[in-house]
Structures are given as C-alpha cells and as structure tokens.
Amino acid sequence: MNHQKTDVKNNEKSGGCCCANKDASPIETAHQNLKGKGLPMHTLAVEGAKCGGCVSKIESALKSVAGVEDARMDLPSATATVAGDVQAEVLISALEGVGFSAFIAQ
C-alpha cells in the first residue's frame, strides 16, 4: 500500500487544502460595492475565520438571512460588510449558528 504523510506545517504555510484558489476581497472594495446599492449597511467584526473556506461559509450564512441583499467577508481585517434591511443581532446569530463569534464593529 502507498501511504502518504501529510505535513501539517506545509499545509498551513501554503494556505491548506480549504484555501486553494480563494481570496477575500479588500474591505474597501466591499464597502464601495455595497454602499452603491443604497441599502442600510452593517459592519461586523468576525472571530475565528482562518481561510477562504471560512470566508465562503460566513458569506453564505449572512446571505441566507432574510433582508440581506449582499454580504462580503474580508479575511485580513476579520470584517464582514452586509447590505440589507436587517438587524445586526440577526446577522450575529446567523454567524454563531455556523460557528463564528461576531460583534458590531466600530
């Protein structure tokens, strides 16, 4: 049998398997794109996101909330920007439901 060892340190340095070909958008671009829609904006600080897979999970959770028109997560700043007519507490609950802590960013 052919057994391969997985080098965890190399995966971490290269972004790991869940991060392949995924980049988070710069937060400034996300803000500009979402503000252009003329909707109420929420900015959340999100804790626990480590990779592009986390970004996708966060964005999907936020976009699934009724009233959300768009959502973007910026991994380097750990900030999610959401456009839509929805309460911030509902967004925070949605993120907690998929395993991430969040609070309203200042």
C-alpha atoms as one frame of an Amber mdcrd trajectory, in Angstrom:
protein
   0.000   0.000   0.000   1.053   3.530  -0.677   0.703   5.723   2.401   1.384
   9.421   2.250   2.189  11.581   5.220   0.501  14.917   5.440   2.798  17.706
   6.507   0.540  19.983   8.547   3.138  22.755   8.684   3.425  22.861   4.897
  -0.356  22.976   4.523  -0.525  25.900   6.929   2.170  27.813   5.043   0.571
  27.173   1.666  -2.904  28.023   2.899  -4.116  24.467   3.427  -6.493  22.483
   1.307  -9.567  24.558   2.126  -7.920  27.786   0.970  -6.933  26.784  -2.537
  -7.660  29.495  -5.072  -9.803  31.574  -2.701  -9.106  35.184  -1.834 -11.071
  37.589   0.315 -11.969  40.934  -1.275 -10.354  44.035   0.209 -12.781  45.591
   2.667 -12.659  48.986   0.964 -13.884  47.472  -2.300 -16.630  45.598  -0.489
 -17.808  48.774   1.242 -17.880  50.702  -2.044 -19.742  47.955  -3.888 -22.325
  47.535  -1.152 -22.826  51.259  -0.460 -23.609  51.770  -4.134 -26.767  49.726
  -3.618 -28.252  52.393  -1.316 -29.161  49.897   1.411 -28.544  50.024   5.158
 -25.024  48.812   5.954 -23.706  46.723   8.827 -20.052  46.079   9.601 -19.301
  43.120  11.846 -16.041  42.002  13.403 -15.900  38.228  12.957 -13.722  35.967
  15.096 -12.440  32.544  14.138 -12.149  32.847  10.345  -8.890  31.285   9.173
  -9.184  30.642   5.435 -11.128  31.085   2.227 -13.398  28.220   3.215 -14.356
  30.162   6.336 -14.991  33.248   4.189 -17.374  31.270   1.973 -19.189  29.821
   4.986 -19.585  33.276   6.566 -20.794  34.923   3.359 -23.279  32.108   2.719
 -24.651  32.311   6.262 -25.104  36.070   6.024 -26.660  35.946   2.544 -29.181
  33.354   3.757 -30.685  35.844   6.238 -33.983  37.375   5.087 -33.461  41.013
   4.120 -29.770  40.683   3.227 -29.029  41.816  -0.320 -25.276  41.183  -0.243
 -22.507  40.263   2.192 -18.730  40.300   1.925 -16.132  38.975   4.345 -12.596
  40.381   4.383 -10.293  37.786   5.907  -7.247  40.013   6.641  -9.307  42.551
   8.610 -11.715  39.907  10.004 -14.605  42.165   8.993 -17.888  41.323   7.296
 -19.868  44.012   5.498 -23.569  43.403   4.964 -26.076  45.391   2.906 -29.728
  44.925   3.676 -32.685  45.786   5.831 -31.932  43.503   8.770 -30.973  43.875
  12.436 -27.303  43.349  13.329 -28.317  40.918  16.084 -29.916  38.636  13.485
 -26.672  38.646  11.478 -24.635  37.848  14.584 -26.967  34.935  15.394 -26.572
  33.592  11.849 -22.790  33.620  12.234 -22.951  31.971  15.638 -25.091  29.266
  14.024 -22.207  28.331  11.720 -19.540  28.519  14.426 -18.226  32.099  14.335
 -18.353  34.780  17.010 -19.177  38.293  15.844 -19.953  41.750  17.148 -20.776
  45.138  15.667 -17.539  46.781  14.501 -16.844  50.376  15.468
